[in-house]
mmCIF file of N, CA and C in Angstrom:
data_model
loop_
_atom_site.group_PDB
_atom_site.id
_atom_site.type_symbol
_atom_site.label_atom_id
_atom_site.label_comp_id
_atom_site.label_asym_id
_atom_site.label_seq_id
_atom_site.Cartn_x
_atom_site.Cartn_y
_atom_site.Cartn_z
ATOM 1 N N UNK I 1 0.858 -1.176 0.000
ATOM 2 C CA UNK I 1 0.000 0.000 0.000
ATOM 3 C C UNK I 1 0.895 1.226 0.000
ATOM 4 N N UNK I 2 0.709 2.074 -0.969
ATOM 5 C CA UNK I 2 1.513 3.291 -1.033
ATOM 6 C C UNK I 2 0.725 4.477 -0.486
ATOM 7 N N UNK I 3 1.451 5.432 0.021
ATOM 8 C CA UNK I 3 0.835 6.633 0.582
ATOM 9 C C UNK I 3 0.111 7.408 -0.505
ATOM 10 N N UNK I 4 0.696 7.462 -1.674
ATOM 11 C CA UNK I 4 0.079 8.205 -2.778
ATOM 12 C C UNK I 4 -1.267 7.603 -3.176
ATOM 13 N N UNK I 5 -1.364 6.288 -3.204
ATOM 14 C CA UNK I 5 -2.639 5.669 -3.590
ATOM 15 C C UNK I 5 -3.692 5.861 -2.508
ATOM 16 N N UNK I 6 -3.291 5.814 -1.247
ATOM 17 C CA UNK I 6 -4.233 6.061 -0.154
ATOM 18 C C UNK I 6 -4.731 7.499 -0.207
ATOM 19 N N UNK I 7 -3.824 8.426 -0.408
ATOM 20 C CA UNK I 7 -4.186 9.844 -0.510
ATOM 21 C C UNK I 7 -5.127 10.070 -1.683
ATOM 22 N N UNK I 8 -4.820 9.466 -2.815
ATOM 23 C CA UNK I 8 -5.665 9.598 -3.995
ATOM 24 C C UNK I 8 -7.063 9.025 -3.738
ATOM 25 N N UNK I 9 -7.117 7.876 -3.090
ATOM 26 C CA UNK I 9 -8.406 7.267 -2.777
ATOM 27 C C UNK I 9 -9.240 8.116 -1.843
ATOM 28 N N UNK I 10 -8.610 8.707 -0.847
ATOM 29 C CA UNK I 10 -9.331 9.578 0.086
ATOM 30 C C UNK I 10 -9.847 10.829 -0.614
ATOM 31 N N UNK I 11 -9.036 11.402 -1.480
ATOM 32 C CA UNK I 11 -9.487 12.590 -2.223
ATOM 33 C C UNK I 11 -10.710 12.276 -3.076
ATOM 34 N N UNK I 12 -10.702 11.147 -3.740
ATOM 35 C CA UNK I 12 -11.846 10.764 -4.573
ATOM 36 C C UNK I 12 -13.095 10.510 -3.724
ATOM 37 N N UNK I 13 -12.896 9.917 -2.568
ATOM 38 C CA UNK I 13 -14.036 9.660 -1.679
ATOM 39 C C UNK I 13 -14.637 10.976 -1.193
ATOM 40 N N UNK I 14 -13.805 11.912 -0.820
ATOM 41 C CA UNK I 14 -14.278 13.213 -0.352
ATOM 42 C C UNK I 14 -15.003 13.943 -1.467
ATOM 43 N N UNK I 15 -14.438 13.932 -2.667
ATOM 44 C CA UNK I 15 -15.086 14.606 -3.793
ATOM 45 C C UNK I 15 -16.438 13.982 -4.110
ATOM 46 N N UNK I 16 -16.544 12.684 -3.967
ATOM 47 C CA UNK I 16 -17.796 11.995 -4.269
ATOM 48 C C UNK I 16 -18.876 12.202 -3.233
ATOM 49 N N UNK I 17 -18.485 12.556 -2.031
ATOM 50 C CA UNK I 17 -19.457 12.720 -0.959
ATOM 51 C C UNK I 17 -19.494 14.138 -0.409
ATOM 52 N N UNK I 18 -19.173 15.110 -1.252
ATOM 53 C CA UNK I 18 -19.076 16.475 -0.749
ATOM 54 C C UNK I 18 -20.418 17.024 -0.247
ATOM 55 N N UNK I 19 -21.524 16.587 -0.811
ATOM 56 C CA UNK I 19 -22.831 17.039 -0.314
ATOM 57 C C UNK I 19 -23.021 16.619 1.136
ATOM 58 N N UNK I 20 -22.696 15.386 1.435
ATOM 59 C CA UNK I 20 -22.809 14.892 2.804
ATOM 60 C C UNK I 20 -21.893 15.671 3.743
ATOM 61 N N UNK I 21 -20.664 15.899 3.320
ATOM 62 C CA UNK I 21 -19.714 16.614 4.172
ATOM 63 C C UNK I 21 -20.119 18.068 4.387
ATOM 64 N N UNK I 22 -20.632 18.741 3.347
ATOM 65 C CA UNK I 22 -21.098 20.119 3.527
ATOM 66 C C UNK I 22 -22.263 20.158 4.516
ATOM 67 N N UNK I 23 -23.179 19.211 4.395
ATOM 68 C CA UNK I 23 -24.332 19.185 5.307
ATOM 69 C C UNK I 23 -23.866 18.974 6.745
ATOM 70 N N UNK I 24 -22.941 18.057 6.940
ATOM 71 C CA UNK I 24 -22.412 17.826 8.285
ATOM 72 C C UNK I 24 -21.708 19.071 8.819
ATOM 73 N N UNK I 25 -20.973 19.759 7.973
ATOM 74 C CA UNK I 25 -20.294 20.974 8.400
ATOM 75 C C UNK I 25 -21.311 22.025 8.858
ATOM 76 N N UNK I 26 -22.367 22.214 8.080
ATOM 77 C CA UNK I 26 -23.377 23.205 8.450
ATOM 78 C C UNK I 26 -24.121 22.806 9.720
ATOM 79 N N UNK I 27 -24.334 21.524 9.929
ATOM 80 C CA UNK I 27 -25.103 21.082 11.088
ATOM 81 C C UNK I 27 -24.288 20.976 12.370
ATOM 82 N N UNK I 28 -22.969 20.794 12.271
ATOM 83 C CA UNK I 28 -22.172 20.509 13.469
ATOM 84 C C UNK I 28 -21.140 21.555 13.840
ATOM 85 N N UNK I 29 -20.871 22.497 12.975
ATOM 86 C CA UNK I 29 -19.859 23.508 13.274
ATOM 87 C C UNK I 29 -20.492 24.610 14.116
ATOM 88 N N UNK I 30 -20.026 24.770 15.330
ATOM 89 C CA UNK I 30 -20.660 25.685 16.273
ATOM 90 C C UNK I 30 -20.648 27.133 15.808
ATOM 91 N N UNK I 31 -19.595 27.560 15.132
ATOM 92 C CA UNK I 31 -19.551 28.943 14.664
ATOM 93 C C UNK I 31 -20.642 29.231 13.638
ATOM 94 N N UNK I 32 -21.152 28.209 12.979
ATOM 95 C CA UNK I 32 -22.263 28.368 12.041
ATOM 96 C C UNK I 32 -23.585 28.142 12.753
ATOM 97 N N UNK I 33 -23.704 27.081 13.530
ATOM 98 C CA UNK I 33 -24.986 26.763 14.170
ATOM 99 C C UNK I 33 -25.389 27.784 15.221
ATOM 100 N N UNK I 34 -24.424 28.442 15.837
ATOM 101 C CA UNK I 34 -24.774 29.433 16.850
ATOM 102 C C UNK I 34 -25.292 30.731 16.227
ATOM 103 N N UNK I 35 -25.017 30.949 14.961
ATOM 104 C CA UNK I 35 -25.435 32.175 14.301
ATOM 105 C C UNK I 35 -26.642 32.000 13.381
ATOM 106 N N UNK I 36 -26.947 30.781 13.008
ATOM 107 C CA UNK I 36 -28.024 30.528 12.055
ATOM 108 C C UNK I 36 -29.099 29.639 12.664
ATOM 109 N N UNK I 37 -30.326 29.923 12.307
ATOM 110 C CA UNK I 37 -31.409 29.022 12.684
ATOM 111 C C UNK I 37 -31.394 27.832 11.725
ATOM 112 N N UNK I 38 -32.144 26.821 12.065
ATOM 113 C CA UNK I 38 -32.202 25.639 11.201
ATOM 114 C C UNK I 38 -32.736 26.015 9.816
ATOM 115 N N UNK I 39 -33.708 26.909 9.777
ATOM 116 C CA UNK I 39 -34.284 27.314 8.492
ATOM 117 C C UNK I 39 -33.275 28.081 7.641
ATOM 118 N N UNK I 40 -32.521 28.986 8.261
ATOM 119 C CA UNK I 40 -31.540 29.748 7.493
ATOM 120 C C UNK I 40 -30.354 28.876 7.082
ATOM 121 N N UNK I 41 -29.997 27.888 7.919
ATOM 122 C CA UNK I 41 -28.941 26.938 7.524
ATOM 123 C C UNK I 41 -29.387 26.136 6.312
ATOM 124 N N UNK I 42 -30.655 25.724 6.309
ATOM 125 C CA UNK I 42 -31.188 24.968 5.179
ATOM 126 C C UNK I 42 -31.191 25.820 3.908
ATOM 127 N N UNK I 43 -31.562 27.094 4.032
ATOM 128 C CA UNK I 43 -31.565 27.983 2.865
ATOM 129 C C UNK I 43 -30.149 28.167 2.324
ATOM 130 N N UNK I 44 -29.194 28.330 3.223
ATOM 131 C CA UNK I 44 -27.811 28.493 2.800
ATOM 132 C C UNK I 44 -27.297 27.200 2.168
ATOM 133 N N UNK I 45 -27.675 26.078 2.721
ATOM 134 C CA UNK I 45 -27.266 24.792 2.168
ATOM 135 C C UNK I 45 -27.852 24.604 0.775
ATOM 136 N N UNK I 46 -29.083 25.042 0.577
ATOM 137 C CA UNK I 46 -29.702 24.951 -0.745
ATOM 138 C C UNK I 46 -28.944 25.790 -1.762
ATOM 139 N N UNK I 47 -28.533 26.993 -1.365
ATOM 140 C CA UNK I 47 -27.739 27.844 -2.258
ATOM 141 C C UNK I 47 -26.425 27.166 -2.603
ATOM 142 N N UNK I 48 -25.809 26.559 -1.624
ATOM 143 C CA UNK I 48 -24.542 25.874 -1.847
ATOM 144 C C UNK I 48 -24.725 24.688 -2.790
ATOM 145 N N UNK I 49 -25.786 23.931 -2.607
ATOM 146 C CA UNK I 49 -26.015 22.759 -3.444
ATOM 147 C C UNK I 49 -26.428 23.153 -4.866
ATOM 148 N N UNK I 50 -26.990 24.354 -5.029
ATOM 149 C CA UNK I 50 -27.269 24.838 -6.380
ATOM 150 C C UNK I 50 -25.965 25.035 -7.139
ATOM 151 N N UNK I 51 -24.922 25.374 -6.408
ATOM 152 C CA UNK I 51 -23.587 25.532 -6.985
ATOM 153 C C UNK I 51 -22.745 24.328 -6.583
ATOM 154 N N UNK I 52 -23.162 23.172 -7.006
ATOM 155 C CA UNK I 52 -22.574 21.909 -6.560
ATOM 156 C C UNK I 52 -21.097 21.805 -6.918
ATOM 157 N N UNK I 53 -20.598 22.700 -7.727
ATOM 158 C CA UNK I 53 -19.194 22.640 -8.103
ATOM 159 C C UNK I 53 -18.268 23.069 -6.962
ATOM 160 N N UNK I 54 -18.822 23.517 -5.843
ATOM 161 C CA UNK I 54 -18.007 23.924 -4.701
ATOM 162 C C UNK I 54 -17.453 22.663 -4.043
ATOM 163 N N UNK I 55 -16.138 22.513 -4.135
ATOM 164 C CA UNK I 55 -15.493 21.343 -3.545
ATOM 165 C C UNK I 55 -15.368 21.500 -2.040
ATOM 166 N N UNK I 56 -15.294 20.383 -1.365
ATOM 167 C CA UNK I 56 -15.123 20.360 0.083
ATOM 168 C C UNK I 56 -13.621 20.352 0.374
ATOM 169 N N UNK I 57 -13.040 21.553 0.390
ATOM 170 C CA UNK I 57 -11.621 21.707 0.677
ATOM 171 C C UNK I 57 -11.470 22.653 1.861
ATOM 172 N N UNK I 58 -10.303 22.647 2.459
ATOM 173 C CA UNK I 58 -10.066 23.528 3.602
ATOM 174 C C UNK I 58 -10.253 24.993 3.218
ATOM 175 N N UNK I 59 -9.793 25.376 2.047
ATOM 176 C CA UNK I 59 -9.933 26.759 1.601
ATOM 177 C C UNK I 59 -11.397 27.147 1.444
ATOM 178 N N UNK I 60 -12.197 26.260 0.845
ATOM 179 C CA UNK I 60 -13.621 26.536 0.654
ATOM 180 C C UNK I 60 -14.381 26.531 1.973
ATOM 181 N N UNK I 61 -14.028 25.615 2.859
ATOM 182 C CA UNK I 61 -14.668 25.585 4.177
ATOM 183 C C UNK I 61 -14.411 26.899 4.891
ATOM 184 N N UNK I 62 -13.160 27.320 4.902
ATOM 185 C CA UNK I 62 -12.784 28.569 5.572
ATOM 186 C C UNK I 62 -13.544 29.750 4.968
ATOM 187 N N UNK I 63 -13.571 29.836 3.652
ATOM 188 C CA UNK I 63 -14.248 30.951 2.989
ATOM 189 C C UNK I 63 -15.741 30.968 3.291
ATOM 190 N N UNK I 64 -16.387 29.829 3.279
ATOM 191 C CA UNK I 64 -17.825 29.779 3.531
ATOM 192 C C UNK I 64 -18.143 30.074 4.988
ATOM 193 N N UNK I 65 -17.326 29.573 5.902
ATOM 194 C CA UNK I 65 -17.557 29.861 7.323
ATOM 195 C C UNK I 65 -17.378 31.352 7.587
ATOM 196 N N UNK I 66 -16.345 31.968 7.036
ATOM 197 C CA UNK I 66 -16.135 33.408 7.209
ATOM 198 C C UNK I 66 -17.312 34.176 6.613
ATOM 199 N N UNK I 67 -17.780 33.763 5.445
ATOM 200 C CA UNK I 67 -18.919 34.429 4.826
ATOM 201 C C UNK I 67 -20.153 34.304 5.706
ATOM 202 N N UNK I 68 -20.392 33.118 6.272
ATOM 203 C CA UNK I 68 -21.540 32.904 7.167
ATOM 204 C C UNK I 68 -21.454 33.819 8.383
ATOM 205 N N UNK I 69 -20.282 33.878 8.985
ATOM 206 C CA UNK I 69 -20.104 34.685 10.195
ATOM 207 C C UNK I 69 -20.334 36.153 9.903
ATOM 208 N N UNK I 70 -19.832 36.646 8.775
ATOM 209 C CA UNK I 70 -19.982 38.060 8.433
ATOM 210 C C UNK I 70 -21.390 38.431 8.030
ATOM 211 N N UNK I 71 -22.065 37.551 7.321
ATOM 212 C CA UNK I 71 -23.357 37.897 6.733
ATOM 213 C C UNK I 71 -24.578 37.397 7.470
ATOM 214 N N UNK I 72 -24.409 36.533 8.427
ATOM 215 C CA UNK I 72 -25.581 35.935 9.063
ATOM 216 C C UNK I 72 -25.595 36.175 10.569
ATOM 217 N N UNK I 73 -24.947 37.191 11.019
ATOM 218 C CA UNK I 73 -24.889 37.469 12.447
ATOM 219 C C UNK I 73 -26.162 38.121 12.933
#
């Protein structure tokens, strides 16, 4: 088992399940859940899923969380 193949496999798994991971992030990240109601989280999640090309990466997570904090306080 090589490290490169394991890394590649994990990346593909994450890319394939990004909808699930985004939903979990919105539901479990306290900096988001403390500022948004369930209804507003669902609306934001719908907007995100309309733009399904948003990958689940650290950079995108950071950008979306910062956007949520600034705009949904």
